[in-house]
Coordinates of C-alpha atoms in Angstrom, one line a residue:
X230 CA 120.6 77.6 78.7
X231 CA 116.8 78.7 80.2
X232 CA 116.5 79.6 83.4
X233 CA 112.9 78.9 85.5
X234 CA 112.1 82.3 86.9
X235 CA 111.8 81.9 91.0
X236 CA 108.2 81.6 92.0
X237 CA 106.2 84.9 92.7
X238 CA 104.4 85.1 96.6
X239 CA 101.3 84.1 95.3
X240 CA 103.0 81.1 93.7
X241 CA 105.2 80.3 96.7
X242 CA 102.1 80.3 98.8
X243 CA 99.8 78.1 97.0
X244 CA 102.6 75.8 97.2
X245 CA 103.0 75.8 100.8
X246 CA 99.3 75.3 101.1
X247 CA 99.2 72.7 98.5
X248 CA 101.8 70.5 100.0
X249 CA 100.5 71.3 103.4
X250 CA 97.3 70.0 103.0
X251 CA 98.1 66.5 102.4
X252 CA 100.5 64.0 104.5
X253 CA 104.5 64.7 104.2
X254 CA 107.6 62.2 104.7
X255 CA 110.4 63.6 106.4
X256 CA 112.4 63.7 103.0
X257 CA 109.4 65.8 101.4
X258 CA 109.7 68.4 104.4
X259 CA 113.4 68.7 104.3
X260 CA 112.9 69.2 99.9
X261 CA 110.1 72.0 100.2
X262 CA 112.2 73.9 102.7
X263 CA 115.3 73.2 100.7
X264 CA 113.4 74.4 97.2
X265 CA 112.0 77.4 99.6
X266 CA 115.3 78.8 100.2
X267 CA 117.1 78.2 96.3
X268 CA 116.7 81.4 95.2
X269 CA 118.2 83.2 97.5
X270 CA 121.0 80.5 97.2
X271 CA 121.3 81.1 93.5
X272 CA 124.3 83.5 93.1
X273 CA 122.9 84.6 89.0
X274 CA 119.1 85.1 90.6
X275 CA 120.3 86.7 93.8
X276 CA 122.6 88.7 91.3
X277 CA 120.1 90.1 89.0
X278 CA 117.8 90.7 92.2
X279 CA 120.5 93.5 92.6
X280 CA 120.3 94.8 89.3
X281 CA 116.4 94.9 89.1
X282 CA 117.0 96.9 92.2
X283 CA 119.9 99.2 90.6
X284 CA 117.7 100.0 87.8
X285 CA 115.0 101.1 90.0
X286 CA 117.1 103.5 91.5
X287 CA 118.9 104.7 88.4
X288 CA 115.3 105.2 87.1
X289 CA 114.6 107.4 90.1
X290 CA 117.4 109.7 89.7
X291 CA 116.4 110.3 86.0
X292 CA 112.9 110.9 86.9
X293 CA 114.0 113.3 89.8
X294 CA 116.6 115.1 86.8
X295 CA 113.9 115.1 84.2
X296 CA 111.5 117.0 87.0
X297 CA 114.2 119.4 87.5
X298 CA 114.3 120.5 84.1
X299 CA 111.4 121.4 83.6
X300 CA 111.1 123.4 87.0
X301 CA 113.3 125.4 85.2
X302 CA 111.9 125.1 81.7
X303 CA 108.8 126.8 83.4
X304 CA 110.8 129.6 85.5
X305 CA 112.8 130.3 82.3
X306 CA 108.9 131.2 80.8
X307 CA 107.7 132.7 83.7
X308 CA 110.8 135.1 84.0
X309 CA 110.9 135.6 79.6
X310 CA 107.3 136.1 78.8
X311 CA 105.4 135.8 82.1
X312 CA 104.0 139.0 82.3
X313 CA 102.6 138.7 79.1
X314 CA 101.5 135.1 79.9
X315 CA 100.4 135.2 83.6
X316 CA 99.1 131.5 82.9
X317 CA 102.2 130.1 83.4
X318 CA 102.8 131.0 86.4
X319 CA 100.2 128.9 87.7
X320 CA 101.2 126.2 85.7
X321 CA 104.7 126.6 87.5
X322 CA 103.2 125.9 90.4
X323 CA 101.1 123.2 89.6
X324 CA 104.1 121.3 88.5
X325 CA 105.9 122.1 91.7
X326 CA 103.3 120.8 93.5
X327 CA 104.0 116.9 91.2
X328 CA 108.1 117.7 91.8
X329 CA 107.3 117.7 95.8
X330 CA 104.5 114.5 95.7
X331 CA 107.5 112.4 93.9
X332 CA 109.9 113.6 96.6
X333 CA 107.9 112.7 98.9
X334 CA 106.5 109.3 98.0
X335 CA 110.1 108.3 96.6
X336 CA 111.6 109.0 100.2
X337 CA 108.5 107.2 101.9
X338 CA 109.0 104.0 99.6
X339 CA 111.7 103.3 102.3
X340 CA 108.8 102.5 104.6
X341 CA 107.3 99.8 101.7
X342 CA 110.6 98.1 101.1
X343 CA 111.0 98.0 105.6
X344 CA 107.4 96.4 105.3
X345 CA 108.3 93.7 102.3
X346 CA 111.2 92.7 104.0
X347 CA 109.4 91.9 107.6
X348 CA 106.9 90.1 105.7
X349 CA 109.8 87.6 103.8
X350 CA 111.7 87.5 106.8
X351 CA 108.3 86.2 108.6
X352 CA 108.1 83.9 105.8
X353 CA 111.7 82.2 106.5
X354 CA 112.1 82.6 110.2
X355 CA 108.8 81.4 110.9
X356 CA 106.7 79.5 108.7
X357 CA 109.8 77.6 107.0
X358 CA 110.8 76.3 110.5
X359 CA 107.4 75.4 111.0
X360 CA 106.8 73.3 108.1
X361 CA 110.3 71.2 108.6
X362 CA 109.4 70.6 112.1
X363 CA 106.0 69.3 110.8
X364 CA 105.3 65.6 113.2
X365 CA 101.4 65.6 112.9
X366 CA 98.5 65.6 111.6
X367 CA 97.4 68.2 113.7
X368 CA 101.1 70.2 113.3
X369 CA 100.1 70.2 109.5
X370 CA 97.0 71.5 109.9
X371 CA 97.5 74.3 112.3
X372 CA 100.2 75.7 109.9
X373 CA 97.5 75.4 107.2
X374 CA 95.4 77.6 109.2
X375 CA 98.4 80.4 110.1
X376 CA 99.4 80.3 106.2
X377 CA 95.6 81.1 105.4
X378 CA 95.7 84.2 107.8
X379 CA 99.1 84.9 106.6
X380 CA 98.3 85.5 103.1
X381 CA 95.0 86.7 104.0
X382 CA 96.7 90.0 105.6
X383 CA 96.6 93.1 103.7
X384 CA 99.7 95.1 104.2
X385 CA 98.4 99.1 103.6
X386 CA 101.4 100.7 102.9
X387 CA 102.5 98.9 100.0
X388 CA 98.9 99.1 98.5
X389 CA 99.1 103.0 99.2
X390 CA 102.3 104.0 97.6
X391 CA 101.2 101.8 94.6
X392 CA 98.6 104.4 94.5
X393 CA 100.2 107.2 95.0
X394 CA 102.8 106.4 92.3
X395 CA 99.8 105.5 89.3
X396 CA 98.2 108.7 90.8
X397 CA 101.5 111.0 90.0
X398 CA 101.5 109.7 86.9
X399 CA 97.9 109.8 85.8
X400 CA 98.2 114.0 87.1
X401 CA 101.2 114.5 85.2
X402 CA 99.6 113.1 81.8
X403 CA 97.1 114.8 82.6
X404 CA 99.2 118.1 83.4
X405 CA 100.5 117.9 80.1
X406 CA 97.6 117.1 78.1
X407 CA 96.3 120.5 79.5
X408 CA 99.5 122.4 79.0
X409 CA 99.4 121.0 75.6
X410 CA 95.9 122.7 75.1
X411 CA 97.1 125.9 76.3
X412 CA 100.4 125.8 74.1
X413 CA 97.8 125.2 70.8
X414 CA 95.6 128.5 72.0
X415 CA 99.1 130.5 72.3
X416 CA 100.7 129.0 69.5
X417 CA 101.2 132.4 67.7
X418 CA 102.5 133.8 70.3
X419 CA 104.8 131.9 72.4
X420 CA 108.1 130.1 71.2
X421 CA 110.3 127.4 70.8
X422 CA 110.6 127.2 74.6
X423 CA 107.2 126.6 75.7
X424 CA 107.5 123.5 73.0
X425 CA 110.7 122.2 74.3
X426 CA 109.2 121.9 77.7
X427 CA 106.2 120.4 76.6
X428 CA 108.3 117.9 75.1
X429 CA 110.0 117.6 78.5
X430 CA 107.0 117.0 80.2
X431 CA 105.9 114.1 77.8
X432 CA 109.5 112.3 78.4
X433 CA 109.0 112.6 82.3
X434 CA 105.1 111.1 81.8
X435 CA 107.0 108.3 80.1
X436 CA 109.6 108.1 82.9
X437 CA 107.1 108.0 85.2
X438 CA 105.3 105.0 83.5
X439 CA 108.3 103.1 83.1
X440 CA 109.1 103.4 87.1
X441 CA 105.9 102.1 87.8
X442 CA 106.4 98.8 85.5
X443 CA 109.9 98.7 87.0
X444 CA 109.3 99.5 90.9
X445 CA 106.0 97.2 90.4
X446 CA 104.8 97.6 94.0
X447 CA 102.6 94.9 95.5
X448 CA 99.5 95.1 97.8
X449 CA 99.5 92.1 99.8

C-alpha cells in the first residue's frame, strides 16, 4: 500500500498560512493541529526518520575510513619513492588539510541539527498552540503576521555548513583531477600504488557526494 510522504517545511508552512488566512470553525482548528502533529505520531514515518538518520551516520564513518586510507596511501608514497617524487609530499599535505575540514565540519554539524531542532520545537510549542487557541479575527491575523516573520528568518548556520560540505567536495574533485594530471606526467615512472590511491580518492569524491544528497542540509 502507498504511503503520502509527510509534508516538507516549506509545504507545512504554506499550509498554515493558507488555512490561516481565511475564517476557521473550531473543528477545522482542532484537524490542522491534529494533521500537524501525524507524523511524528506515525510509528513507520517516525521509524524510517531514524534510519534516514542511521544512514547519515554510517555514511560518515565510511567517509571518515575512506579519508584515512588514503592518508596513508600518500605516506606509503612519500616514505617509498618521495625523494625521488618531492611532489607528493605536498600533495600529502594538501589532502590533510581536506581530512581536518571534514573533521571539523562533521563535528560542528552538531550545532546545525541543535539549530533545526529549536526551530521545530518553536514550530509545536508555539505556533501550534497558537493556531488551536485561534477566537478572532484579529487572533488569526496576528499569527499570520508571526508565521510570515517566522519563515522569513534565515537560520546561518545551517546555510553555512551546507556550504562548507559542497565546498569539501568540490576541492576534493578537484584535488583529484589534479593528482590525476600529475599521475599521467609520471606515469613511466611511478607504480601501481600511486593508481590505487587515485582510485581511492575518486571513491571518497563519490562518498562525499552521496553524504551531501543524504545529509541534505537546509538554509532556512
Amino acid at each position: 500500500m502507498a504511503t503520502t510522504s509527510p509534508p516538507s517545511y516549506e509545504e507545512a508552512l504554506a499550509e498554515a498560512t493558507r488555512l490561516l488566512a481565511q475564517p476557521l470553525t473550531v473543528d477545522e482548528k482542532i484537524e490542522f493541529a491534529k494533521a500537524a502533529m501525524k507524523v511524528l505520531e506515525d510509528d513507520e514515518q517516525v521509524e524510517q526518520f531514524e534510519k534516514d538518520i542511521e544512514n547519515v551516520g554510517i555514511a560518515a564513518i565510511q567517509i571518515d575510513q575512506a579519508f584515512d586510507r588514503v592518508n596513508r596511501g600518500f605516506k606509503d608514497m612519500v616514505d617509498n619513492r618521495g625523494r625521488d617524487f618531492p611532489e607528493l609530499a605536498g600533495y600529502k599535505r594538501e589532502w590533510e588539510g581536506y581530512k581536518e575540514r571534514w573533521v571539523r565540519y562533521l563535528w560542528n554539524s552538531r550545532d546545525v541539527a541543535s539549530e533545526m531542532s529549536a526551530i521545530l520545537k518553536r514550530y509545536d510549542q508555539v505556533f501550534l498552540d497558537l493556531i488551536e487557541n485561534i477566537k478572532t479575527d484579529k487572533d488569526r491575523e496576528d499569527i499570520i503576521q508571526e508565521l510570515a516573520q517566522f519563515s522569513g528568518e534565515k537560520h546561518g548556520t545551517a546555510a553555512q555548513m551546507a556550504i562548507n560540505f559542497r565546498n569539501l567536495e568540490m576541492d576534493v574533485r578537484h584535488f583529484g583531477e589534479r593528482f590525476e594530471a600529475y599521475l599521467e606526467q609520471k606515469k613511466v615512472e611511478l607504480d601501481v600504488l600511486a593508481t590505487s590511491l587515485k582510485a581511492n580518492i575518486d571513491t571518497l569524491q563519490g562518498q562525499i557526494t552521496s553524504w551531501n544528497e543524504k545529509a541534505c542540509f537546509q538554509s532556512y
